[in-house]
Every structure is written in structure tokens, then in C-alpha cells.
Coordinates of C-alpha atoms in Angstrom, one line a residue:
M1 CA 135.8 108.9 128.1
D2 CA 138.0 108.5 124.9
Q3 CA 136.8 111.3 122.7
S4 CA 138.0 109.7 119.5
R5 CA 135.1 107.2 119.9
T6 CA 132.5 110.0 119.7
P7 CA 133.4 112.1 116.7
H8 CA 129.8 113.2 116.0
L9 CA 128.9 113.8 119.7
D10 CA 132.0 115.9 120.0
R11 CA 130.6 118.3 117.5
V12 CA 127.4 118.9 119.6
A13 CA 127.7 121.5 122.3
G14 CA 123.9 122.1 122.0
P15 CA 121.0 121.0 119.8
A16 CA 121.6 123.7 117.3
D17 CA 124.9 122.0 116.3
M18 CA 123.1 118.9 115.1
R19 CA 120.4 120.5 112.9
D20 CA 122.5 120.4 109.8
F21 CA 123.4 116.7 110.3
D22 CA 122.1 114.4 107.6
L23 CA 120.4 111.1 108.4
L24 CA 123.6 109.1 108.4
E25 CA 125.2 111.6 110.8
L26 CA 122.2 111.6 113.1
T27 CA 122.2 107.8 113.2
A28 CA 125.9 107.7 114.0
L29 CA 125.3 110.4 116.7
A30 CA 122.5 108.3 118.2
D31 CA 124.9 105.3 118.4
E32 CA 127.6 107.3 120.2
L33 CA 125.0 108.9 122.5
R34 CA 123.7 105.5 123.5
Q35 CA 127.2 104.2 124.3
E36 CA 128.0 107.3 126.3
T37 CA 124.8 107.0 128.3
I38 CA 125.7 103.4 129.1
E39 CA 129.2 104.3 130.3
T40 CA 128.0 107.3 132.3
V41 CA 125.4 105.4 134.2
S42 CA 127.8 102.5 134.8
R43 CA 129.8 105.0 136.9
T44 CA 127.0 106.8 138.6
G45 CA 124.0 104.5 138.7
G46 CA 120.6 105.8 137.7
H47 CA 117.7 105.2 135.4
L48 CA 119.3 103.4 132.4
G49 CA 116.7 101.4 130.5
S50 CA 114.3 104.2 130.0
S51 CA 117.1 106.5 128.7
L52 CA 118.4 103.9 126.3
G53 CA 114.9 103.5 124.8
V54 CA 114.6 107.1 123.7
V55 CA 118.1 107.8 122.3
E56 CA 116.9 108.1 118.6
L57 CA 113.8 109.9 119.7
T58 CA 115.8 112.4 121.7
V59 CA 118.2 113.1 118.8
A60 CA 115.3 113.5 116.3
L61 CA 113.2 115.8 118.6
H62 CA 116.2 118.2 119.1
A63 CA 117.1 118.0 115.4
V64 CA 113.6 118.9 114.3
F65 CA 112.3 121.3 116.9
R66 CA 113.9 124.6 118.0
T67 CA 114.6 123.8 121.6
P68 CA 114.8 125.6 123.9
F69 CA 112.4 128.1 122.3
D70 CA 110.2 125.1 121.5
K71 CA 109.4 123.4 124.9
L72 CA 110.4 119.8 125.2
I73 CA 108.7 118.3 128.3
W74 CA 109.7 114.8 129.4
D75 CA 107.1 113.0 131.5
V76 CA 108.6 111.7 134.8
A77 CA 112.0 112.4 133.1
H78 CA 113.5 109.0 134.0
Q79 CA 114.5 109.0 130.3
C80 CA 116.2 112.4 130.2
Y81 CA 119.9 111.4 130.4
P82 CA 120.5 111.5 126.6
H83 CA 118.7 114.9 126.6
K84 CA 121.0 116.2 129.2
I85 CA 124.1 115.1 127.3
L86 CA 122.9 116.9 124.1
T87 CA 121.9 120.1 125.9
G88 CA 125.3 121.3 127.3
R89 CA 125.6 119.1 130.4
R90 CA 127.8 116.4 129.0
H91 CA 130.8 117.5 131.0
R92 CA 128.8 117.2 134.2
M93 CA 127.2 113.8 133.7
H94 CA 129.7 112.2 136.1
T95 CA 127.9 114.1 138.9
L96 CA 124.5 112.6 138.0
R97 CA 122.4 112.1 141.1
Q98 CA 125.2 113.0 143.5
E99 CA 125.5 115.8 146.0
G100 CA 125.9 119.1 144.2
G101 CA 125.5 117.4 140.8
L102 CA 123.0 117.0 138.1
S103 CA 119.5 115.9 139.0
G104 CA 118.3 112.5 137.8
F105 CA 115.2 114.3 136.4
T106 CA 114.6 117.5 134.5
K107 CA 114.9 120.6 136.6
R108 CA 114.1 124.2 135.6
S109 CA 117.0 125.6 137.7
E110 CA 119.5 123.4 135.9
S111 CA 119.0 124.3 132.3
V112 CA 116.9 126.4 129.9
F113 CA 116.4 123.1 128.0
D114 CA 114.4 121.8 131.0
P115 CA 111.3 124.0 130.8
F116 CA 109.3 122.0 133.3
G117 CA 110.6 119.9 136.3
A118 CA 109.4 116.4 136.6
A119 CA 109.9 113.1 138.6
H120 CA 106.2 112.3 139.2
S121 CA 104.3 110.9 136.3
S122 CA 101.6 112.0 133.9
T123 CA 102.1 115.8 134.2
S124 CA 103.7 116.5 130.8
I125 CA 100.5 116.9 128.7
S126 CA 99.0 119.4 131.2
A127 CA 102.2 121.4 131.3
A128 CA 102.5 121.3 127.5
L129 CA 99.0 122.7 127.2
G130 CA 99.9 125.4 129.6
F131 CA 102.9 126.5 127.5
T132 CA 100.7 126.3 124.4
I133 CA 98.2 128.7 125.9
G134 CA 101.1 131.0 126.9
R135 CA 102.3 131.0 123.3
D136 CA 98.9 131.8 121.9
M137 CA 98.5 134.7 124.4
G138 CA 101.8 136.3 123.3
Q139 CA 104.4 134.8 125.5
P140 CA 107.9 134.2 123.9
T141 CA 107.6 130.5 123.5
G142 CA 107.2 128.2 120.5
D143 CA 105.6 124.8 120.1
A144 CA 105.2 122.5 123.2
I145 CA 106.1 118.8 122.9
A146 CA 105.2 116.4 125.7
V147 CA 106.9 113.0 125.7
I148 CA 104.9 110.5 127.8
G149 CA 105.2 106.7 128.2
D150 CA 102.6 104.1 127.9
G151 CA 102.9 103.5 131.7
S152 CA 102.4 107.2 132.5
I153 CA 99.4 107.7 130.2
T154 CA 97.4 105.2 132.4
A155 CA 97.0 107.9 135.1
G156 CA 93.9 109.9 135.3
M157 CA 95.7 113.3 135.0
A158 CA 96.9 112.3 131.5
Y159 CA 93.3 111.7 130.4
E160 CA 92.2 115.0 131.9
A161 CA 94.9 116.8 129.9
L162 CA 94.1 114.9 126.7
N163 CA 90.4 115.8 127.1
N164 CA 91.2 119.5 127.7
A165 CA 93.8 119.7 125.0
G166 CA 91.6 118.1 122.4
A167 CA 88.7 120.4 123.2
E168 CA 91.0 123.5 123.0
G169 CA 92.1 122.4 119.5
R170 CA 95.4 124.3 119.7
R171 CA 98.6 123.2 117.9
M172 CA 100.7 121.1 120.3
F173 CA 102.4 117.7 120.2
V174 CA 102.2 114.6 122.3
I175 CA 104.7 111.8 121.7
L176 CA 103.5 108.5 123.1
N177 CA 106.6 106.5 123.9
D178 CA 105.2 103.0 123.8
N179 CA 107.7 100.4 125.0
D180 CA 105.3 98.0 126.7
M181 CA 107.1 98.5 130.0
S182 CA 106.9 101.0 132.9
I183 CA 108.9 100.5 136.1
A184 CA 107.1 97.1 136.1
P185 CA 105.2 95.6 133.2
P186 CA 102.3 97.8 132.3
V187 CA 98.8 96.8 133.2
G188 CA 95.2 97.7 132.3
A189 CA 93.0 98.3 129.3
M190 CA 95.1 101.1 127.9
N191 CA 98.1 98.7 127.5
S192 CA 95.8 96.2 125.7
Y193 CA 94.5 99.0 123.5
L194 CA 97.9 100.1 122.4
N195 CA 98.9 96.5 121.7
R196 CA 95.9 96.3 119.4
L197 CA 97.0 99.5 117.6
N198 CA 100.4 97.8 117.2
A199 CA 99.1 94.4 116.3
P200 CA 99.6 93.1 112.7
H201 CA 96.4 91.1 112.8
A202 CA 92.9 92.5 112.4
S203 CA 91.7 94.8 115.2
L204 CA 88.2 94.7 116.6
S205 CA 87.5 97.8 114.5
E206 CA 88.6 95.9 111.3
V207 CA 86.5 92.9 112.2
A208 CA 83.5 95.2 112.7
Q209 CA 84.1 96.9 109.4
G210 CA 84.4 93.5 107.7
F211 CA 81.0 92.5 109.1
M212 CA 79.5 95.8 107.9
S213 CA 81.0 95.5 104.4
A214 CA 79.0 92.2 104.0
L215 CA 75.7 94.0 104.6
P216 CA 73.4 95.3 101.8
Q217 CA 74.2 98.9 100.8
S218 CA 71.2 100.5 102.6
L219 CA 71.9 98.6 105.9
R220 CA 75.6 99.3 105.7
E221 CA 75.0 103.1 105.4
Q222 CA 72.7 102.9 108.4
A223 CA 75.2 100.9 110.4
L224 CA 78.0 103.3 109.7
A225 CA 75.9 106.3 110.5
A226 CA 74.8 104.7 113.8
R227 CA 78.4 103.8 114.7
A228 CA 79.6 107.4 114.0
R229 CA 76.8 108.8 116.2
A230 CA 77.7 106.4 119.0
C231 CA 81.5 106.9 118.8
G232 CA 81.4 110.6 118.0
G233 CA 83.7 110.3 115.0
P234 CA 84.7 108.1 112.1
P235 CA 84.0 104.4 112.7
D236 CA 87.7 103.5 112.4
A237 CA 89.1 106.4 114.5
T238 CA 91.4 105.8 117.4
M239 CA 90.4 107.0 120.9
F240 CA 92.9 109.8 120.5
E241 CA 91.1 111.0 117.4
H242 CA 87.8 110.9 119.3
L243 CA 89.4 113.2 121.9
G244 CA 90.3 115.7 119.1
F245 CA 93.9 114.8 118.3
T246 CA 95.4 113.9 114.9
Y247 CA 96.8 110.5 115.4
I248 CA 100.0 109.4 113.6
G249 CA 101.5 106.0 114.1
P250 CA 102.6 103.7 115.3
I251 CA 106.1 104.3 114.0
D252 CA 109.5 102.7 114.7
G253 CA 111.1 104.8 117.4
H254 CA 114.6 103.4 116.6
S255 CA 114.4 104.3 112.9
M256 CA 116.0 107.7 112.3
P257 CA 114.5 108.1 108.8
D258 CA 111.0 107.3 110.1
L259 CA 111.3 109.6 113.1
M260 CA 112.7 112.5 111.2
A261 CA 110.2 112.3 108.4
T262 CA 107.3 112.0 110.8
L263 CA 108.4 114.8 113.1
R264 CA 109.1 117.1 110.2
M265 CA 105.8 116.4 108.6
A266 CA 104.0 117.1 111.9
R267 CA 105.9 120.2 112.6
D268 CA 105.2 121.6 109.1
R269 CA 101.6 120.7 108.8
A270 CA 100.0 120.6 112.2
E271 CA 97.2 123.1 113.0
G272 CA 95.7 121.4 116.0
P273 CA 96.8 118.9 118.7
V274 CA 98.8 115.9 117.3
L275 CA 99.6 112.6 119.0
I276 CA 102.5 110.6 117.5
H277 CA 102.6 107.0 118.6
V278 CA 106.2 105.8 118.8
R279 CA 107.2 102.2 119.4
T280 CA 110.5 101.8 121.3
V281 CA 112.4 99.1 123.3
K282 CA 113.3 99.9 126.8
G283 CA 117.0 99.2 127.3
K284 CA 117.6 99.3 123.5
G285 CA 121.1 98.6 122.4
Y286 CA 122.4 97.1 125.6
A287 CA 121.8 93.4 125.9
P288 CA 121.8 93.1 129.7
A289 CA 119.1 95.8 129.9
E290 CA 117.0 94.4 127.1
A291 CA 117.1 90.9 128.7
S292 CA 116.3 92.2 132.2
G293 CA 112.7 91.8 133.5
C294 CA 112.6 95.5 134.4
C295 CA 114.9 96.5 131.5
Y296 CA 117.4 98.0 134.0
H297 CA 115.0 100.7 135.1
G298 CA 117.0 101.8 138.0
V299 CA 120.6 100.5 138.5
S300 CA 123.5 100.9 140.8
K301 CA 127.0 101.2 139.3
F302 CA 127.7 98.3 137.0
D303 CA 130.3 96.6 134.8
V304 CA 129.6 97.6 131.2
A305 CA 131.0 94.3 129.8
T306 CA 128.9 92.0 131.9
G307 CA 126.1 94.1 133.2
A308 CA 126.8 93.0 136.7
Q309 CA 125.7 95.6 139.2
A310 CA 127.8 96.6 142.2
K311 CA 125.9 95.6 145.3
S312 CA 127.0 96.1 148.9
K313 CA 126.3 93.2 151.2
P314 CA 123.7 94.5 153.7
N315 CA 124.0 93.5 157.4
A316 CA 120.3 93.8 157.9
P317 CA 117.2 93.2 155.6
S318 CA 115.6 96.1 153.8
Y319 CA 112.5 97.6 155.3
T320 CA 110.6 97.0 152.1
G321 CA 111.5 93.3 152.1
V322 CA 110.6 93.0 155.8
F323 CA 107.1 94.5 155.1
G324 CA 106.6 92.2 152.1
R325 CA 107.4 89.1 154.0
A326 CA 105.4 90.1 157.0
L327 CA 102.4 90.9 154.9
T328 CA 102.7 87.6 153.0
D329 CA 102.9 85.7 156.3
A330 CA 99.7 87.5 157.5
A331 CA 98.0 86.8 154.2
A332 CA 98.8 83.1 154.5
R333 CA 96.8 83.1 157.8
D334 CA 94.0 85.4 156.7
P335 CA 92.4 84.9 153.2
S336 CA 90.6 88.3 153.4
I337 CA 93.9 90.2 153.2
V338 CA 94.5 91.7 149.8
A339 CA 97.0 94.3 148.5
V340 CA 97.0 97.2 146.1
T341 CA 100.0 98.8 144.4
A342 CA 100.2 101.7 141.9
A343 CA 102.7 100.2 139.4
M344 CA 105.3 99.4 142.1
P345 CA 105.0 95.7 143.1
G346 CA 108.8 95.3 143.5
G347 CA 109.4 98.8 145.0
T348 CA 106.8 98.2 147.8
G349 CA 107.6 94.6 148.5
L350 CA 104.2 93.4 147.3
D351 CA 105.9 91.2 144.7
I352 CA 106.6 88.8 147.5
M353 CA 102.9 88.4 148.2
Q354 CA 102.2 88.5 144.5
D355 CA 104.4 85.5 143.9
R356 CA 102.6 83.4 146.5
F357 CA 99.0 84.8 146.2
P358 CA 98.8 86.3 142.7
R359 CA 95.0 86.7 142.8
R360 CA 95.1 88.8 145.9
V361 CA 97.6 91.5 144.7
F362 CA 96.3 94.2 142.4
D363 CA 98.6 96.4 140.4
V364 CA 96.4 99.3 139.1
G365 CA 99.2 101.1 137.1
I366 CA 100.3 104.6 137.8
A367 CA 97.0 105.6 139.3
E368 CA 97.3 106.5 143.0
Q369 CA 93.9 108.1 143.3
H370 CA 92.2 105.1 141.9
A371 CA 94.3 102.8 144.1
V372 CA 93.1 104.5 147.2
T373 CA 89.4 104.4 146.3
F374 CA 89.7 100.9 144.9
A375 CA 91.1 99.8 148.3
A376 CA 88.3 101.7 150.0
G377 CA 85.7 99.8 148.0
M378 CA 87.4 96.5 148.9
A379 CA 87.4 97.5 152.6
A380 CA 83.7 98.4 152.3
S381 CA 83.1 94.9 150.9
G382 CA 84.6 93.3 154.0
L383 CA 88.1 92.6 152.7
K384 CA 91.3 93.8 154.4
P385 CA 93.2 95.8 151.9
F386 CA 96.8 97.0 152.3
C387 CA 97.4 100.0 150.0
A388 CA 101.2 100.1 149.5
I389 CA 102.4 103.4 148.1
Y390 CA 105.5 105.5 148.4
S391 CA 105.0 108.5 150.7
T392 CA 105.8 110.9 147.8
F393 CA 103.2 109.3 145.6
L394 CA 100.5 109.0 148.3
Q395 CA 100.4 112.8 148.1
R396 CA 98.7 112.3 144.7
G397 CA 95.8 110.4 146.3
Y398 CA 95.3 112.6 149.3
D399 CA 91.8 113.7 148.3
Q400 CA 90.7 110.1 148.1
V401 CA 92.3 109.3 151.5
V402 CA 90.3 112.1 153.0
H403 CA 86.9 111.7 151.3
D404 CA 86.8 108.0 150.3
V405 CA 88.6 106.5 153.3
A406 CA 88.7 108.6 156.4
L407 CA 85.3 110.3 156.0
Q408 CA 83.7 106.9 155.8
G409 CA 85.9 105.3 158.5
L410 CA 86.9 102.5 156.2
P411 CA 89.7 100.1 157.4
V412 CA 92.2 100.6 154.6
R413 CA 95.7 99.8 155.7
F414 CA 98.2 102.3 154.2
A415 CA 101.8 101.0 153.9
I416 CA 103.8 104.1 153.3
D417 CA 107.2 103.2 151.9
R418 CA 110.2 105.6 151.3
A419 CA 109.2 107.6 154.4
G420 CA 111.9 110.3 155.1
L421 CA 114.8 111.3 152.9
V422 CA 115.7 108.9 150.1
G423 CA 119.1 109.9 148.7
A424 CA 119.9 110.2 145.0
D425 CA 116.3 110.7 143.9
G426 CA 116.4 114.0 145.8
A427 CA 113.6 116.3 146.9
T428 CA 111.0 115.0 144.4
H429 CA 110.9 111.6 146.1
A430 CA 111.4 112.6 149.7
G431 CA 108.7 111.2 152.1
A432 CA 108.5 114.4 154.1
F433 CA 104.8 115.3 154.4
D434 CA 102.8 112.1 155.1
V435 CA 102.9 112.4 158.9
G436 CA 101.3 115.8 158.8
F437 CA 98.7 115.1 156.3
M438 CA 97.7 111.8 157.7
T439 CA 97.6 112.8 161.4
N440 CA 95.3 115.7 160.4
L441 CA 92.5 113.3 159.5
P442 CA 89.9 112.3 162.1
G443 CA 89.9 108.6 162.9
M444 CA 93.3 107.9 161.3
V445 CA 95.8 105.8 163.1
V446 CA 99.4 106.6 162.2
M447 CA 102.4 104.4 163.1
A448 CA 106.1 104.5 162.3
A449 CA 108.6 101.7 162.7
G450 CA 111.6 102.5 164.9
D451 CA 113.4 99.4 163.4
E452 CA 112.7 96.4 161.2
A453 CA 111.4 94.3 164.0
E454 CA 108.9 97.0 164.9
L455 CA 107.7 97.0 161.2
V456 CA 106.8 93.3 161.6
H457 CA 104.7 94.1 164.6
M458 CA 103.0 97.1 162.9
T459 CA 102.2 95.0 159.9
E460 CA 100.5 92.5 162.1
T461 CA 98.7 95.3 164.0
A462 CA 97.4 96.8 160.8
A463 CA 96.1 93.4 159.7
A464 CA 94.2 93.0 162.9
Y465 CA 92.8 96.6 163.0
D466 CA 89.2 96.9 161.7
D467 CA 88.0 100.1 163.4
G468 CA 89.0 102.5 160.7
P469 CA 92.0 103.5 158.5
I470 CA 95.5 102.9 159.7
A471 CA 98.9 103.8 158.3
L472 CA 102.4 102.5 158.9
R473 CA 105.4 104.3 157.6
Y474 CA 109.0 103.1 157.1
P475 CA 112.1 104.3 155.2
R476 CA 114.0 103.2 152.2
G477 CA 117.1 101.1 152.8
N478 CA 118.2 98.5 155.2
G479 CA 117.3 98.0 158.9
V480 CA 119.6 98.4 161.8
G481 CA 120.1 94.7 162.6
A482 CA 117.3 94.3 165.2
Q483 CA 116.4 90.9 166.5
M484 CA 113.6 89.7 164.2
P485 CA 110.5 88.1 165.7
E486 CA 109.2 84.8 164.2
R487 CA 105.8 86.4 164.0
G488 CA 104.6 89.9 164.6
Q489 CA 102.6 90.9 167.7
V490 CA 99.5 93.1 167.7
L491 CA 100.5 96.3 169.4
E492 CA 98.1 98.2 171.7
I493 CA 96.9 101.2 169.6
G494 CA 98.3 104.5 170.8
K495 CA 100.9 103.0 173.2
G496 CA 104.6 103.7 172.9
R497 CA 107.6 102.1 174.6
V498 CA 110.6 103.1 176.7
V499 CA 113.8 101.6 175.3
A500 CA 116.3 103.3 177.7
E501 CA 115.9 105.2 181.0
G502 CA 117.8 108.2 182.2
E503 CA 117.5 111.3 184.4
H504 CA 118.3 114.4 182.6
V505 CA 116.8 114.6 179.1
A506 CA 114.1 112.5 177.4
F507 CA 114.1 111.8 173.6
L508 CA 110.7 111.0 172.2
S509 CA 111.4 109.4 168.8
F510 CA 108.9 108.7 166.1
G511 CA 110.0 106.3 163.4
A512 CA 113.3 105.1 162.0
H513 CA 115.5 107.9 163.4
L514 CA 115.5 105.9 166.6
S515 CA 119.0 104.7 165.8
E516 CA 120.4 108.3 165.5
V517 CA 118.7 109.1 168.8
R518 CA 120.6 106.2 170.4
L519 CA 123.9 107.5 169.0
A520 CA 123.1 111.0 170.4
A521 CA 122.3 109.5 173.8
E522 CA 125.6 107.6 173.8
S523 CA 127.6 110.8 173.2
L524 CA 125.7 112.6 175.9
A525 CA 126.4 109.8 178.4
A526 CA 130.1 110.4 177.8
R527 CA 129.5 113.8 179.3
G528 CA 127.6 112.5 182.3
I529 CA 124.1 113.3 180.9
T530 CA 121.8 110.3 181.1
C531 CA 118.9 110.0 178.7
T532 CA 115.5 108.4 178.5
I533 CA 114.7 107.1 175.0
A534 CA 111.1 106.5 174.2
D535 CA 109.8 105.1 170.9
A536 CA 106.4 106.8 170.4
R537 CA 105.3 104.2 167.8
F538 CA 102.1 106.2 167.2
A539 CA 101.7 109.8 166.1
K540 CA 98.0 109.3 166.3
P541 CA 96.6 108.5 168.8
L542 CA 99.4 109.8 171.0
D543 CA 100.4 108.0 174.1
H544 CA 99.4 110.8 176.6
G545 CA 100.5 108.8 179.6
L546 CA 104.0 108.4 178.2
I547 CA 104.3 112.1 177.3
D548 CA 103.1 113.1 180.8
Q549 CA 105.8 110.9 182.4
L550 CA 108.5 112.3 180.2
I551 CA 107.5 115.9 180.9
R552 CA 107.1 115.3 184.6
H553 CA 110.5 113.6 185.2
H554 CA 113.0 115.3 182.9
A555 CA 114.4 118.8 182.5
A556 CA 114.2 118.6 178.7
V557 CA 112.1 116.7 176.2
V558 CA 113.1 116.5 172.5
T559 CA 110.9 115.0 169.9
V560 CA 112.6 113.6 166.8
E561 CA 111.0 112.5 163.5
Q562 CA 111.9 112.0 159.8
G563 CA 109.3 114.4 158.5
A564 CA 108.4 118.0 157.9
Q565 CA 107.2 120.6 160.4
G566 CA 103.6 120.1 161.3
G567 CA 103.9 116.4 162.0
F568 CA 104.5 114.3 165.1
G569 CA 106.2 117.2 167.1
A570 CA 103.2 119.4 166.3
Q571 CA 100.8 116.8 167.6
V572 CA 102.8 116.6 170.9
L573 CA 102.8 120.4 171.3
H574 CA 99.1 120.6 170.7
Y575 CA 98.5 118.0 173.4
L576 CA 100.8 119.7 175.9
A577 CA 99.3 123.1 175.2
N578 CA 95.7 121.9 175.6
S579 CA 96.6 120.0 178.7
G580 CA 98.3 123.0 180.3
Q581 CA 101.7 121.3 180.5
L582 CA 103.7 123.8 178.4
Q583 CA 104.2 125.7 181.7
S584 CA 105.6 122.6 183.5
G585 CA 109.1 123.9 183.5
A586 CA 110.6 121.2 181.2
A587 CA 112.3 122.6 178.1
L588 CA 110.7 121.4 174.9
R589 CA 112.3 121.0 171.4
C590 CA 110.9 119.6 168.2
M591 CA 113.3 118.2 165.6
T592 CA 112.0 117.9 162.1
L593 CA 113.3 118.2 158.6
A594 CA 114.3 121.7 157.8
D595 CA 111.6 123.9 156.2
T596 CA 113.1 123.5 152.7
F597 CA 113.4 121.0 149.9
I598 CA 116.6 119.1 150.5
E599 CA 118.6 118.3 147.4
Q600 CA 120.1 114.9 146.5
A601 CA 123.0 113.5 148.4
S602 CA 123.5 110.4 150.5
P603 CA 120.7 110.0 153.1
E604 CA 123.3 110.6 155.8
V605 CA 124.4 113.9 154.3
M606 CA 120.8 114.9 153.6
Y607 CA 119.9 114.4 157.3
A608 CA 122.9 116.4 158.4
Q609 CA 121.9 119.2 156.1
A610 CA 118.4 119.0 157.6
G611 CA 119.8 119.3 161.1
L612 CA 118.9 115.8 162.1
S613 CA 122.3 114.0 162.5
A614 CA 123.1 112.4 165.8
R615 CA 125.4 115.3 166.5
D616 CA 122.5 117.8 165.9
I617 CA 120.2 115.8 168.2
A618 CA 122.8 115.8 171.0
A619 CA 123.4 119.5 170.5
T620 CA 119.7 120.3 170.7
A621 CA 119.4 118.4 174.0
L622 CA 122.4 120.3 175.4
Q623 CA 120.9 123.6 174.3
A624 CA 117.6 122.7 175.9
L625 CA 119.4 121.9 179.1
G626 CA 121.3 125.2 179.0
L627 CA 124.6 123.6 178.4
E628 CA 127.4 124.1 175.9
A629 CA 126.7 122.3 172.7
F630 CA 129.1 120.2 170.6
P631 CA 131.1 122.0 167.9
S632 CA 129.1 122.4 164.8
S633 CA 129.7 119.8 162.1
A634 CA 126.9 119.9 159.6
T635 CA 128.4 117.4 157.2
Q636 CA 129.9 115.0 159.7
P637 CA 127.1 113.1 161.6
L638 CA 128.2 111.7 164.9
R639 CA 129.1 108.1 165.0
A640 CA 129.8 105.9 168.1

């Protein structure tokens, strides 16, 4: 970038360099920082709108507080790009979200200015309270400042932390970044409440006070006393004050004078917990982002002048889109089908059904625990709920899956998007663990689509299944170009399929790695080794008959899955051990993700690093057969 365009930013190697800037210099710095953020993300892709919305706030926070001694904690950290530029990582921003580069989120191992890693929402207040306790118990740390958005503060964990922090009464700061926009438009009563705090017209509290002011003096005093007893505080207090916080705001989050004055006052005077309500605009300062419906939350590389994003032309539909269309088709035929999403209607494909049947799709905000139990309640009422949640976020609702769904045998349909490795979002968003934690549950049916056509069939199967909970998992990205059915077929529960027959080795694939298994089989065929390829379809219940056949007729059996150890392969091994077939003579191998958190890269490279490329699959088969393997090539997956 042309350095002459950023004279103030060029003077900042770290936050300490900007603490002597005056207001005009800080304002100019923010302007330069915004432009650099836009140009950086135009080359790398990433989370743009959220970062643009907090530029002035980022500058002000680092100018006022003594980071990294004071701990600045970004909730989710979608908005952390300006923070990274100001904290010594400007020269590496071109590596953002790339293999070996900067994370798209805050990360403790990356910088001392990232005191707490993020990527899942609503954790910042809890972490800030933890740092606060550490400070008060003599640890070498200063004030803790949590920055949380109006979307993230809808989650239950944020309320738990507010409740605890208010009761503790210790000095800490919560910045509520209120931009009236999460990944999708925010929903729920909290959003309405914040809008009332921002509204120029009379609030309900003001209306009530106006009514009481018209009462005779004696009645007015009684009414005020009664209201204080009922509310637990002054009659005009905000809910945050009732929870024990000093509330300041709302203030203009793009006014450097307002931000600096407010933050300095809070820093100098606070004795207990303080919540500062800051109003911002997501995508601020970049017209295409401000005009976008999602405010350019996540973007690919784009042209700065026009805002046009670079999009490759897919040769197959996305799995998410296939699910959304299949579910909408099923819903058109069955009015009892409903759907639940936790703030991700577009990300899960439910926006397709939402457009056609808006009264049957429920966005509960960032609240996965509530989403699961809400779906359980609908299932108990006789409806057919599909609970569509990313694999990485379903982890947050696991207790509810166990106790509120599985234990009661309720027919909730779990659509688990982003199964497997997801690329640039890295380890925090990998869908690695759902196969293991779902197959552990009694009565749970667990399916995984081998291709996009199979996903259509599995969606129809889930819609027809009423005997208990059922889950279908599928990856991020586009399908493989399978022939699509006009309408899904209901699959027989627990039955897999054989897609190719051979003599020497059998591959038992679970999920979307079926295409890599096919490539491995092609390479083995070139060496005269013929392969049977079976698509398990179900991890629970297993197709025992299919497994028995594979073990009986092949010298080696290799299971392959896009999940962590303890998943599908473990289920197969349990069955074989308990049925006495481990001594059958067939060599067994289970291929899973490596037992580590795999850092960001392209999905292809990540799977190679995990030992799951087509070359790795073929090499594993050769090793099981006692034959020489292919030369090692960890970063060059085999291609036909």
C-alpha cells in the first residue's frame, strides 16, 4: 500500500505510539485505518462489515487503556482486523486467513494483545470477569474490557456473566457495540429493548413516570416505592443497572470526541462494573458495505471501487443450498414441518424456506441451547422441527441435545452444516466432533451425505422419521456434480450402499469424503488392486450386514470419515470387537482427522495435513495389504 496515504498510521507500531495523539490526529488515524482495512480485506477476503463498524472504537480503546497490560477482549472477534493492524501485525495482514498467516479471529498464540481467543460468541464478559478476579488476587494484569455486540449479548452465557459480574461488583468494563445487525438482522426482545434505549421518543419508562407524576403526592410516593420494590432499583433504571452495572450511553461510536471523553471518564472514575452502550454502523465508511443487507459480514476478495466480489463459478450446487431447497420442497408438502436457526438463516440455507414460509422458520438469535430445547418443545407438540446449526455451534447446545431431546426420544431433526474442515475460518469452526458426540446418544440416528444427491434423500428421510431424534451432516462448499433427483427418497434407516465392487480392499466411507475415496480407488486400480467402495450413509445404526460382507470378502477394510477420532470408525470397531470379527483375518484401518486442531488453509490442504487426502487413503490401503505405499506427499493430494 502507498505509505504516503497513511501518515498517522505509519507512526503507530503499537498502541503506545498513539496515546499522545490529539483528537484531530486520532480522527485522522481512524480514517486511515478504515481505508487500510478495506484494502486489506479486498485482497484477502474476510469479515469486513464488523471491522469497519468499530474502527473509531478500536482507536479510542487502545488510546485510553494501557493494552496489553489492560486486557481488551473482543467477543467473537469478527471485528478484530483494525485491532490487529494497530497491534504490530500490520505488515502481516496480507496473510489474513491464509495457510501459515494471521487468524481471522483473536488468538493468544499470535500476540500479547490478544489475551483471550475467540470465534464463538458471547464469551467475552465471562473471560473479562476472570481476568478481573485474577487482577484482584494479585496477578500482573490491569483492567479488563469486553467488547460485545448486540447480537452476541442475546446468548444465555452473556446474561450469566452479566449476572455474576454485577453481583461481584468489581471494576471492569463492558462495551456494548450496538449496530442493530449481527450476521443476519438481530431478533428478539433484547434488540427491541436496545432500540427503546436509543429511541428519541418516550420510552415505556417515561410514559409510566408521566402517569405517576399526575398522581397526588401521597399516591405518587406509594407508586414509586412499589415500583422500586418490584424492579429492585430506581424506577427509571436500565436492566443493566438492575444487574449491578453503571450504565453509560448510548453514545455515538463514530465520534472520536464522544468516545474519548466517555472512556476516559469511565477509566478514571469507575469503582465497580460499567457498561458503555455504543451505537455504531456495521460497514461504516464503505458504501457497498453499508448498503448490503448483511453489511458485508463475510466477503471474498473484491474490487474496492465497485464492491463487486470475486466469485468462482461452481460446477455443482452448494450443500447448504441443496438442503435449503430440499427442506422447502418437503415443507410445501407437509405443513407440520418447521425450522429453527440460531442467527444463521442464510448460512444454513433456511432463508430459502423463510422466503416461502416465513411463519414456519424461527430465528432465535445466537442461542443454540435455546434453539435445541425450543425445537424439542415443538416436537413434543406434534410438529416436525428441523434444527439447523453448524457443527461447531451445535457443541454449545449439547447438554440440551442429551437431556431435552435424546432422553425424551423426541423427533427433532438436526441439520448439521459445516461438517468437517472449513478452510479459512480454521480450527474454531471445524465440524470435527459431532459424529462422536451424536452417536454416543441412545436412540439417535446419525446420517452423513456422500454427495449432494444423497443430501436430498436424507432430508426427505429426516422429514419422514418420527421414531426419535435424527441428524444429517454435510460439509461447507459445493457438491461433486452428482445427478440430482427431482424429489428425495426415504432411505431405509441403518442401511448403506455399495457404489463399486472389487476384490482386494474395501473402503467404508461415511460422509462427503466419498469423492476422495473414489480417487484413491482409481489410483489403486492403476496398480491392479481392485476396490469395493461402500457408502455407509449411517453411523448409527450401523449396517451390520454390509460390514459383515466387507470383512468376509476382502483382505483389508478401511473406514474413512471427515471427523475426529471416536466417531464412525470407532462405532465400526466396537461392533466388530463385540461380534468377534476382529480375529477374522482382514486388516482393519480407521482414517479420521488427526488428533490435533488443524489450522486455517484451503480445505484441500487441511485434509492433506490431517492425513485424509486421496493419496493418504490409497497409501493406508496399501499398508493394510502389506504392500509398498505411494511416496509421501502431504501437501499434494492425489488427483485423477
